[in-house]
mmCIF file of C-alpha atoms in Angstrom:
data_model
loop_
_atom_site.group_PDB
_atom_site.id
_atom_site.type_symbol
_atom_site.label_atom_id
_atom_site.label_comp_id
_atom_site.label_asym_id
_atom_site.label_seq_id
_atom_site.Cartn_x
_atom_site.Cartn_y
_atom_site.Cartn_z
ATOM 1 C CA MET H 30 122.007 42.608 166.041
ATOM 2 C CA ALA H 31 122.294 39.901 163.408
ATOM 3 C CA GLU H 32 120.628 40.246 160.015
ATOM 4 C CA ALA H 33 117.945 37.769 161.093
ATOM 5 C CA ASP H 34 117.263 39.871 164.211
ATOM 6 C CA ALA H 35 116.898 42.993 162.066
ATOM 7 C CA ARG H 36 114.386 41.193 159.827
ATOM 8 C CA ASN H 37 112.480 39.967 162.882
ATOM 9 C CA LEU H 38 112.286 43.452 164.385
ATOM 10 C CA ALA H 39 111.222 44.865 161.013
ATOM 11 C CA GLN H 40 108.427 42.289 160.772
ATOM 12 C CA ARG H 41 107.231 43.135 164.271
ATOM 13 C CA VAL H 42 107.246 46.857 163.450
ATOM 14 C CA GLN H 43 105.245 46.198 160.286
ATOM 15 C CA GLY H 44 102.893 44.033 162.331
ATOM 16 C CA GLY H 45 101.932 47.099 164.347
ATOM 17 C CA GLU H 46 103.652 46.169 167.636
ATOM 18 C CA ARG H 47 104.023 49.415 169.569
ATOM 19 C CA ARG H 48 106.867 48.124 171.745
ATOM 20 C CA ALA H 49 108.755 46.948 168.659
ATOM 21 C CA LEU H 50 108.304 50.396 167.087
ATOM 22 C CA ALA H 51 109.573 52.099 170.249
ATOM 23 C CA ARG H 52 112.597 49.782 170.338
ATOM 24 C CA ALA H 53 113.320 50.403 166.651
ATOM 25 C CA ILE H 54 113.189 54.186 167.164
ATOM 26 C CA THR H 55 115.584 53.946 170.102
ATOM 27 C CA LEU H 56 117.945 51.981 167.889
ATOM 28 C CA VAL H 57 117.937 54.434 164.971
ATOM 29 C CA GLU H 58 118.326 57.430 167.301
ATOM 30 C CA SER H 59 121.419 55.948 168.950
ATOM 31 C CA GLY H 60 124.779 57.433 168.026
ATOM 32 C CA ARG H 61 126.811 54.306 168.820
ATOM 33 C CA ALA H 62 128.670 52.911 165.826
ATOM 34 C CA ASP H 63 127.374 49.363 166.343
ATOM 35 C CA HIS H 64 123.821 50.659 166.688
ATOM 36 C CA ARG H 65 124.166 52.679 163.487
ATOM 37 C CA ALA H 66 125.079 49.507 161.594
ATOM 38 C CA GLN H 67 122.150 47.654 163.160
ATOM 39 C CA ALA H 68 119.797 50.526 162.334
ATOM 40 C CA ALA H 69 120.935 50.422 158.704
ATOM 41 C CA ASP H 70 120.105 46.692 158.557
ATOM 42 C CA LEU H 71 116.708 47.363 160.118
ATOM 43 C CA LEU H 72 115.798 50.147 157.702
ATOM 44 C CA GLU H 73 116.942 48.015 154.767
ATOM 45 C CA ALA H 74 114.654 45.192 155.899
ATOM 46 C CA LEU H 75 111.544 47.402 156.070
ATOM 47 C CA ASP H 76 108.796 47.264 153.483
ATOM 48 C CA THR H 77 108.575 50.913 152.396
ATOM 49 C CA GLY H 78 105.404 50.567 150.346
ATOM 50 C CA LYS H 79 103.285 52.511 152.856
ATOM 51 C CA GLN H 80 103.311 56.286 152.371
ATOM 52 C CA ALA H 81 101.795 58.285 155.191
ATOM 53 C CA MET H 82 100.956 61.947 154.918
ATOM 54 C CA ARG H 83 103.890 63.683 156.592
ATOM 55 C CA ILE H 84 102.886 66.990 158.148
ATOM 56 C CA GLY H 85 105.478 69.294 159.664
ATOM 57 C CA LEU H 86 104.164 71.652 162.314
ATOM 58 C CA SER H 87 106.010 74.653 163.694
ATOM 59 C CA GLY H 88 105.261 77.742 165.725
ATOM 60 C CA THR H 89 106.696 79.894 168.458
ATOM 61 C CA PRO H 90 106.710 78.540 172.034
ATOM 62 C CA GLY H 91 103.371 79.127 173.727
ATOM 63 C CA VAL H 92 101.336 79.185 170.524
ATOM 64 C CA GLY H 93 99.586 75.964 171.543
ATOM 65 C CA LYS H 94 101.308 73.360 169.348
ATOM 66 C CA SER H 95 100.761 70.474 171.777
ATOM 67 C CA THR H 96 97.133 71.446 172.392
ATOM 68 C CA PHE H 97 96.536 71.717 168.656
ATOM 69 C CA ILE H 98 98.193 68.386 167.905
ATOM 70 C CA GLU H 99 96.158 66.603 170.545
ATOM 71 C CA ALA H 100 92.851 68.024 169.293
ATOM 72 C CA PHE H 101 93.812 67.511 165.650
ATOM 73 C CA GLY H 102 95.140 63.996 166.302
ATOM 74 C CA LEU H 103 91.972 62.967 168.167
ATOM 75 C CA MET H 104 89.886 64.221 165.265
ATOM 76 C CA LEU H 105 91.925 62.097 162.837
ATOM 77 C CA THR H 106 91.823 58.953 164.983
ATOM 78 C CA GLY H 107 88.081 59.512 165.324
ATOM 79 C CA GLN H 108 87.940 59.110 161.539
ATOM 80 C CA GLY H 109 89.706 55.754 161.801
ATOM 81 C CA LEU H 110 93.163 57.026 160.857
ATOM 82 C CA ARG H 111 96.337 55.938 162.644
ATOM 83 C CA VAL H 112 98.413 58.911 163.755
ATOM 84 C CA ALA H 113 102.055 59.129 164.830
ATOM 85 C CA VAL H 114 103.344 62.254 166.574
ATOM 86 C CA LEU H 115 107.080 62.923 166.555
ATOM 87 C CA ALA H 116 107.676 65.748 169.023
ATOM 88 C CA VAL H 117 111.151 67.272 169.051
ATOM 89 C CA ASP H 118 112.101 68.853 172.385
ATOM 90 C CA PRO H 119 114.920 71.404 172.704
ATOM 91 C CA SER H 120 118.067 70.113 174.374
ATOM 92 C CA SER H 121 119.930 72.148 176.962
ATOM 93 C CA ALA H 122 123.042 73.851 175.612
ATOM 94 C CA ARG H 123 124.677 73.243 179.011
ATOM 95 C CA SER H 124 123.669 69.750 180.106
ATOM 96 C CA GLY H 125 122.467 68.323 176.782
ATOM 97 C CA GLY H 126 119.287 67.060 178.474
ATOM 98 C CA SER H 127 115.671 67.446 177.366
ATOM 99 C CA ILE H 128 112.400 67.390 179.294
ATOM 100 C CA LEU H 129 110.534 65.217 176.713
ATOM 101 C CA GLY H 130 107.193 66.099 178.268
ATOM 102 C CA ASP H 131 104.922 66.072 175.237
ATOM 103 C CA LYS H 132 103.218 62.789 176.140
ATOM 104 C CA THR H 133 102.186 64.420 179.411
ATOM 105 C CA ARG H 134 100.800 67.424 177.543
ATOM 106 C CA MET H 135 98.874 65.153 175.148
ATOM 107 C CA GLU H 136 97.403 62.900 177.796
ATOM 108 C CA ARG H 137 94.191 62.001 175.951
ATOM 109 C CA LEU H 138 95.909 61.378 172.628
ATOM 110 C CA SER H 139 98.601 59.253 174.279
ATOM 111 C CA ARG H 140 95.876 56.888 175.534
ATOM 112 C CA ASP H 141 94.303 56.520 172.085
ATOM 113 C CA PRO H 142 95.119 53.061 170.622
ATOM 114 C CA ASN H 143 95.304 54.573 167.123
ATOM 115 C CA ALA H 144 97.929 57.136 168.158
ATOM 116 C CA PHE H 145 101.651 56.836 168.853
ATOM 117 C CA ILE H 146 103.600 59.705 170.445
ATOM 118 C CA ARG H 147 107.377 59.771 170.511
ATOM 119 C CA PRO H 148 109.288 62.725 171.980
ATOM 120 C CA SER H 149 112.926 63.055 170.926
ATOM 121 C CA PRO H 150 115.716 65.448 171.954
ATOM 122 C CA SER H 151 116.997 67.887 169.344
ATOM 123 C CA GLN H 152 120.552 67.453 170.722
ATOM 124 C CA SER H 153 122.898 69.616 168.612
ATOM 125 C CA GLN H 154 120.763 69.476 165.475
ATOM 126 C CA LEU H 155 119.673 72.835 164.078
ATOM 127 C CA GLY H 156 116.492 73.518 162.127
ATOM 128 C CA GLY H 157 113.998 72.411 164.758
ATOM 129 C CA VAL H 158 114.184 68.643 164.204
ATOM 130 C CA ALA H 159 116.243 65.787 165.595
ATOM 131 C CA ARG H 160 119.074 64.191 163.622
ATOM 132 C CA ARG H 161 117.233 60.933 162.942
ATOM 133 C CA THR H 162 113.676 62.221 162.582
ATOM 134 C CA ARG H 163 113.522 61.216 158.915
ATOM 135 C CA GLU H 164 114.428 57.607 159.728
ATOM 136 C CA VAL H 165 111.828 57.575 162.506
ATOM 137 C CA ILE H 166 109.228 58.723 159.971
ATOM 138 C CA ARG H 167 110.057 55.689 157.830
ATOM 139 C CA LEU H 168 109.560 53.422 160.831
ATOM 140 C CA CYS H 169 106.158 54.972 161.565
ATOM 141 C CA GLU H 170 105.107 54.521 157.951
ATOM 142 C CA ALA H 171 106.201 50.903 158.019
ATOM 143 C CA ALA H 172 104.171 50.432 161.206
ATOM 144 C CA GLY H 173 101.047 51.404 159.278
ATOM 145 C CA HIS H 174 100.411 54.975 160.395
ATOM 146 C CA ASP H 175 98.369 57.055 157.979
ATOM 147 C CA VAL H 176 99.468 60.481 159.216
ATOM 148 C CA VAL H 177 102.812 61.456 160.771
ATOM 149 C CA LEU H 178 102.860 64.805 162.578
ATOM 150 C CA ILE H 179 106.335 66.251 163.130
ATOM 151 C CA GLU H 180 106.252 68.898 165.850
ATOM 152 C CA THR H 181 109.398 70.996 165.709
ATOM 153 C CA VAL H 182 111.217 72.673 168.574
ATOM 154 C CA GLY H 183 109.647 76.042 167.793
ATOM 155 C CA VAL H 184 112.495 78.494 167.408
ATOM 156 C CA GLY H 185 111.373 81.066 164.870
ATOM 157 C CA GLN H 186 111.843 82.036 161.241
ATOM 158 C CA SER H 187 114.954 79.912 160.586
ATOM 159 C CA GLU H 188 113.199 76.663 161.447
ATOM 160 C CA THR H 189 112.933 75.270 157.926
ATOM 161 C CA MET H 190 114.628 71.855 158.085
ATOM 162 C CA VAL H 191 111.315 70.096 158.682
ATOM 163 C CA ALA H 192 110.259 71.086 155.150
ATOM 164 C CA GLU H 193 112.928 68.686 153.868
ATOM 165 C CA MET H 194 111.153 65.709 155.439
ATOM 166 C CA ALA H 195 107.455 66.646 155.325
ATOM 167 C CA ASP H 196 104.895 66.601 152.535
ATOM 168 C CA LEU H 197 103.046 69.570 153.998
ATOM 169 C CA PHE H 198 104.319 72.292 156.300
ATOM 170 C CA VAL H 199 101.897 73.991 158.689
ATOM 171 C CA LEU H 200 102.806 77.135 160.592
ATOM 172 C CA LEU H 201 100.851 77.813 163.782
ATOM 173 C CA LEU H 202 100.518 81.434 164.870
ATOM 174 C CA ALA H 203 98.988 83.218 167.846
ATOM 175 C CA PRO H 204 96.547 86.127 167.487
ATOM 176 C CA ALA H 205 98.224 89.530 167.212
ATOM 177 C CA GLY H 206 101.520 87.772 166.494
ATOM 178 C CA GLY H 207 102.584 90.185 163.761
ATOM 179 C CA ASP H 208 101.385 92.503 161.030
ATOM 180 C CA GLU H 209 101.388 92.115 157.238
ATOM 181 C CA LEU H 210 105.033 93.189 156.995
ATOM 182 C CA GLN H 211 106.000 90.390 159.400
ATOM 183 C CA GLY H 212 104.108 88.030 157.142
ATOM 184 C CA VAL H 213 106.163 88.736 154.024
ATOM 185 C CA LYS H 214 109.525 88.148 155.708
ATOM 186 C CA ARG H 215 111.442 85.359 154.052
ATOM 187 C CA GLY H 216 112.388 82.145 155.813
ATOM 188 C CA ILE H 217 109.790 80.054 157.530
ATOM 189 C CA MET H 218 106.896 82.048 156.013
ATOM 190 C CA GLU H 219 107.751 81.263 152.410
ATOM 191 C CA ILE H 220 107.828 77.492 152.953
ATOM 192 C CA ALA H 221 104.529 77.287 154.848
ATOM 193 C CA ASP H 222 101.725 75.521 152.971
ATOM 194 C CA LEU H 223 99.071 76.450 155.494
ATOM 195 C CA ILE H 224 99.068 79.107 158.220
ATOM 196 C CA LEU H 225 96.752 78.415 161.128
ATOM 197 C CA VAL H 226 95.962 81.193 163.598
ATOM 198 C CA ASN H 227 95.276 79.308 166.823
ATOM 199 C CA LYS H 228 93.360 80.434 169.932
ATOM 200 C CA ALA H 229 90.577 81.920 167.802
ATOM 201 C CA ASP H 230 88.132 81.826 170.685
ATOM 202 C CA GLY H 231 86.861 83.958 173.558
ATOM 203 C CA ASP H 232 88.445 87.367 173.953
ATOM 204 C CA LEU H 233 91.029 86.533 171.263
ATOM 205 C CA ALA H 234 88.498 85.738 168.525
ATOM 206 C CA ALA H 235 88.538 89.249 167.041
ATOM 207 C CA ALA H 236 92.342 89.472 167.193
ATOM 208 C CA ALA H 237 92.601 86.075 165.499
ATOM 209 C CA ALA H 238 90.345 87.269 162.672
ATOM 210 C CA ARG H 239 92.537 90.338 162.136
ATOM 211 C CA THR H 240 95.733 88.262 162.226
ATOM 212 C CA ARG H 241 94.323 85.814 159.683
ATOM 213 C CA ALA H 242 93.371 88.720 157.408
ATOM 214 C CA ASP H 243 96.846 90.266 157.754
ATOM 215 C CA TYR H 244 98.590 87.043 156.808
ATOM 216 C CA SER H 245 96.162 86.322 153.982
ATOM 217 C CA GLY H 246 97.113 89.684 152.549
ATOM 218 C CA ALA H 247 100.802 88.949 153.037
ATOM 219 C CA LEU H 248 100.526 85.607 151.281
ATOM 220 C CA ARG H 249 99.043 87.283 148.212
ATOM 221 C CA LEU H 250 102.245 89.332 147.931
ATOM 222 C CA LEU H 251 104.432 86.244 147.801
ATOM 223 C CA ARG H 252 105.204 84.664 144.441
ATOM 224 C CA ARG H 253 103.062 81.621 143.722
ATOM 225 C CA ARG H 254 105.033 78.380 143.908
ATOM 226 C CA PRO H 255 104.780 75.822 141.081
ATOM 227 C CA GLN H 256 103.810 73.058 143.526
ATOM 228 C CA ASP H 257 100.745 74.990 144.719
ATOM 229 C CA PRO H 258 97.260 75.186 143.183
ATOM 230 C CA GLU H 259 95.393 78.475 142.975
ATOM 231 C CA GLY H 260 94.704 79.903 146.437
ATOM 232 C CA PHE H 261 97.621 78.258 148.251
ATOM 233 C CA PRO H 262 99.265 78.871 150.610
ATOM 234 C CA LYS H 263 96.402 80.196 152.694
ATOM 235 C CA ALA H 264 95.688 81.304 156.260
ATOM 236 C CA LEU H 265 92.855 79.937 158.419
ATOM 237 C CA LYS H 266 91.540 80.389 161.958
ATOM 238 C CA VAL H 267 91.397 77.466 164.385
ATOM 239 C CA SER H 268 90.729 76.901 168.044
ATOM 240 C CA ALA H 269 92.386 73.822 169.473
ATOM 241 C CA GLN H 270 90.621 74.512 172.777
ATOM 242 C CA GLU H 271 87.137 74.456 171.260
ATOM 243 C CA GLY H 272 87.937 72.166 168.336
ATOM 244 C CA THR H 273 86.688 74.649 165.746
ATOM 245 C CA GLY H 274 88.343 74.983 162.340
ATOM 246 C CA LEU H 275 90.182 71.647 162.615
ATOM 247 C CA ALA H 276 88.009 69.829 160.086
ATOM 248 C CA GLU H 277 88.391 72.714 157.625
ATOM 249 C CA ALA H 278 92.176 72.696 158.082
ATOM 250 C CA TRP H 279 92.319 68.938 157.443
ATOM 251 C CA ALA H 280 90.136 69.334 154.334
ATOM 252 C CA GLU H 281 92.560 71.949 152.974
ATOM 253 C CA MET H 282 95.523 69.657 153.667
ATOM 254 C CA GLU H 283 93.844 66.798 151.825
ATOM 255 C CA THR H 284 92.983 69.078 148.896
ATOM 256 C CA LEU H 285 96.566 70.292 148.588
ATOM 257 C CA ALA H 286 98.002 66.778 148.948
ATOM 258 C CA ALA H 287 95.636 65.380 146.290
ATOM 259 C CA TRP H 288 96.506 68.173 143.840
ATOM 260 C CA ARG H 289 100.238 67.621 144.306
ATOM 261 C CA ARG H 290 99.860 63.882 143.772
ATOM 262 C CA ASP H 291 97.848 64.422 140.585
ATOM 263 C CA GLN H 292 100.361 66.942 139.246
ATOM 264 C CA GLY H 293 103.424 64.798 140.055
ATOM 265 C CA HIS H 294 104.807 67.221 142.654
ATOM 266 C CA TRP H 295 104.354 64.776 145.558
ATOM 267 C CA GLN H 296 106.780 62.108 144.361
ATOM 268 C CA ALA H 297 109.156 64.687 142.873
ATOM 269 C CA ARG H 298 109.375 66.329 146.291
ATOM 270 C CA ARG H 299 110.052 63.020 148.007
ATOM 271 C CA ARG H 300 112.817 62.216 145.513
ATOM 272 C CA ALA H 301 114.406 65.628 146.111
ATOM 273 C CA GLN H 302 114.169 65.101 149.873
ATOM 274 C CA ALA H 303 115.857 61.694 149.589
ATOM 275 C CA ARG H 304 118.729 63.297 147.652
ATOM 276 C CA HIS H 305 119.007 66.060 150.267
ATOM 277 C CA TRP H 306 119.294 63.580 153.134
ATOM 278 C CA PHE H 307 121.843 61.498 151.230
ATOM 279 C CA GLU H 308 124.020 64.615 150.942
ATOM 280 C CA GLU H 309 123.450 65.396 154.629
ATOM 281 C CA GLU H 310 124.590 61.898 155.611
ATOM 282 C CA VAL H 311 127.765 62.365 153.566
ATOM 283 C CA ARG H 312 128.473 65.687 155.313
ATOM 284 C CA HIS H 313 127.923 64.185 158.757
ATOM 285 C CA GLY H 314 130.102 61.222 157.838
ATOM 286 C CA LEU H 315 132.957 63.469 156.746
ATOM 287 C CA LEU H 316 132.752 65.451 159.981
ATOM 288 C CA ALA H 317 132.743 62.224 161.988
ATOM 289 C CA GLN H 318 135.900 61.094 160.211
ATOM 290 C CA LEU H 319 137.575 64.376 161.105
ATOM 291 C CA THR H 320 136.944 63.922 164.809
ATOM 292 C CA ALA H 321 137.966 60.253 164.728
ATOM 293 C CA ASP H 322 141.491 60.922 163.399
ATOM 294 C CA ALA H 323 144.065 61.820 166.076
ATOM 295 C CA ASP H 324 146.325 63.804 163.711
ATOM 296 C CA VAL H 325 143.391 65.812 162.418
ATOM 297 C CA ARG H 326 142.162 66.545 165.946
ATOM 298 C CA CYS H 327 145.641 67.691 166.935
ATOM 299 C CA ARG H 328 145.941 70.012 163.929
ATOM 300 C CA MET H 329 142.433 71.381 164.532
ATOM 301 C CA ALA H 330 143.246 72.049 168.189
ATOM 302 C CA GLY H 331 146.497 73.799 167.303
ATOM 303 C CA LEU H 332 144.906 76.044 164.712
ATOM 304 C CA GLY H 333 141.999 76.751 167.047
ATOM 305 C CA ASP H 334 144.409 77.881 169.745
ATOM 306 C CA ALA H 335 146.201 80.110 167.232
ATOM 307 C CA VAL H 336 142.912 81.741 166.262
ATOM 308 C CA ALA H 337 141.991 82.238 169.932
ATOM 309 C CA ARG H 338 145.343 83.956 170.573
ATOM 310 C CA GLY H 339 144.797 86.274 167.621
ATOM 311 C CA GLU H 340 147.802 84.899 165.710
ATOM 312 C CA THR H 341 145.703 84.160 162.615
ATOM 313 C CA THR H 342 142.179 84.716 161.384
ATOM 314 C CA PRO H 343 139.480 82.022 161.322
ATOM 315 C CA ALA H 344 139.418 82.154 157.514
ATOM 316 C CA MET H 345 143.200 81.718 157.200
ATOM 317 C CA ALA H 346 143.209 78.885 159.738
ATOM 318 C CA ALA H 347 140.378 77.139 157.879
ATOM 319 C CA THR H 348 142.295 77.458 154.598
ATOM 320 C CA GLU H 349 145.375 75.912 156.241
ATOM 321 C CA MET H 350 143.287 73.109 157.719
ATOM 322 C CA LEU H 351 141.714 72.264 154.372
ATOM 323 C CA ALA H 352 145.144 72.293 152.706
ATOM 324 C CA PHE H 353 146.365 69.869 155.373
ATOM 325 C CA LEU H 354 143.427 67.540 154.657
ATOM 326 C CA ARG H 355 144.001 67.682 150.903
ATOM 327 C CA GLY H 356 147.655 66.872 151.452
ATOM 328 C CA ARG H 357 146.687 63.833 153.504
ATOM 329 C CA ASP H 358 144.307 62.656 150.792
ATOM 330 C CA ALA H 359 146.954 63.097 148.107
ATOM 331 C CA SER H 360 149.520 61.099 150.093
ATOM 332 C CA GLY H 361 146.997 58.378 150.909
ATOM 333 C CA THR H 362 147.486 58.674 154.688
#
């Protein structure tokens, strides 16, 4: 893609063309070297003035994330907001494939002209998000979306990477999903800005009320974060099935976002996130260089075989490998 083509695609994305946005996302998610260069040109050509509210959403499988996002997204589009949903599906450890079925689950939202749903495979990326999710967020912002919902894979308490690309992080829980002790465990709990107990309806209404109370108590035991106003983080009840509690949850998100903007935490967080992803790109680039060099691959394979045979320990082999790399750098080869 020539520079002029990148500018043209960027203009079409910013003009709100859904097909152009889909094509741009496919380009930035590609791992081909030529596509990476083209994606860099495209991202450079974008007008990044638009800042959507980026909301990360996580929860265990079966908690109702897709149902919640559809109901929540329809409520937002009903208010005239444009919503983008980036749904990350787990990839098979054996085949590498993903089902990518979230558009089927969110059938009504996918038909809404003010909504855009894009499922992406997690591939080998840890932390519940795809490798290029942050770049896709930028594309959605450039396309004029007001809210970007990032639905993570849903793998448990270690799923914290989404907090490095979202302005707000929402944790969705099921009724009777844990007691107060579970709530004070570190990891995903301590980065949540809002905890929503879903399925607070029917026979589960009473259990949802108890779960919300348990987690409210747990949150009071956690140290207050400097980026939070009094009362945050907090736990609420919602029912995606009945649509109850969604407006209250959105009001709390807006309150928290407004406070952080006024206090300077919003932009400070975005600057810190940009630095984090710069460092991540450097790490990925260094690893890519390792696998691209034949001598390095040969030495890695040899040391790996030695470790497998029990002739050396992983730590000793890693030390030898790093010494080999430093020697190469010193010699200029």
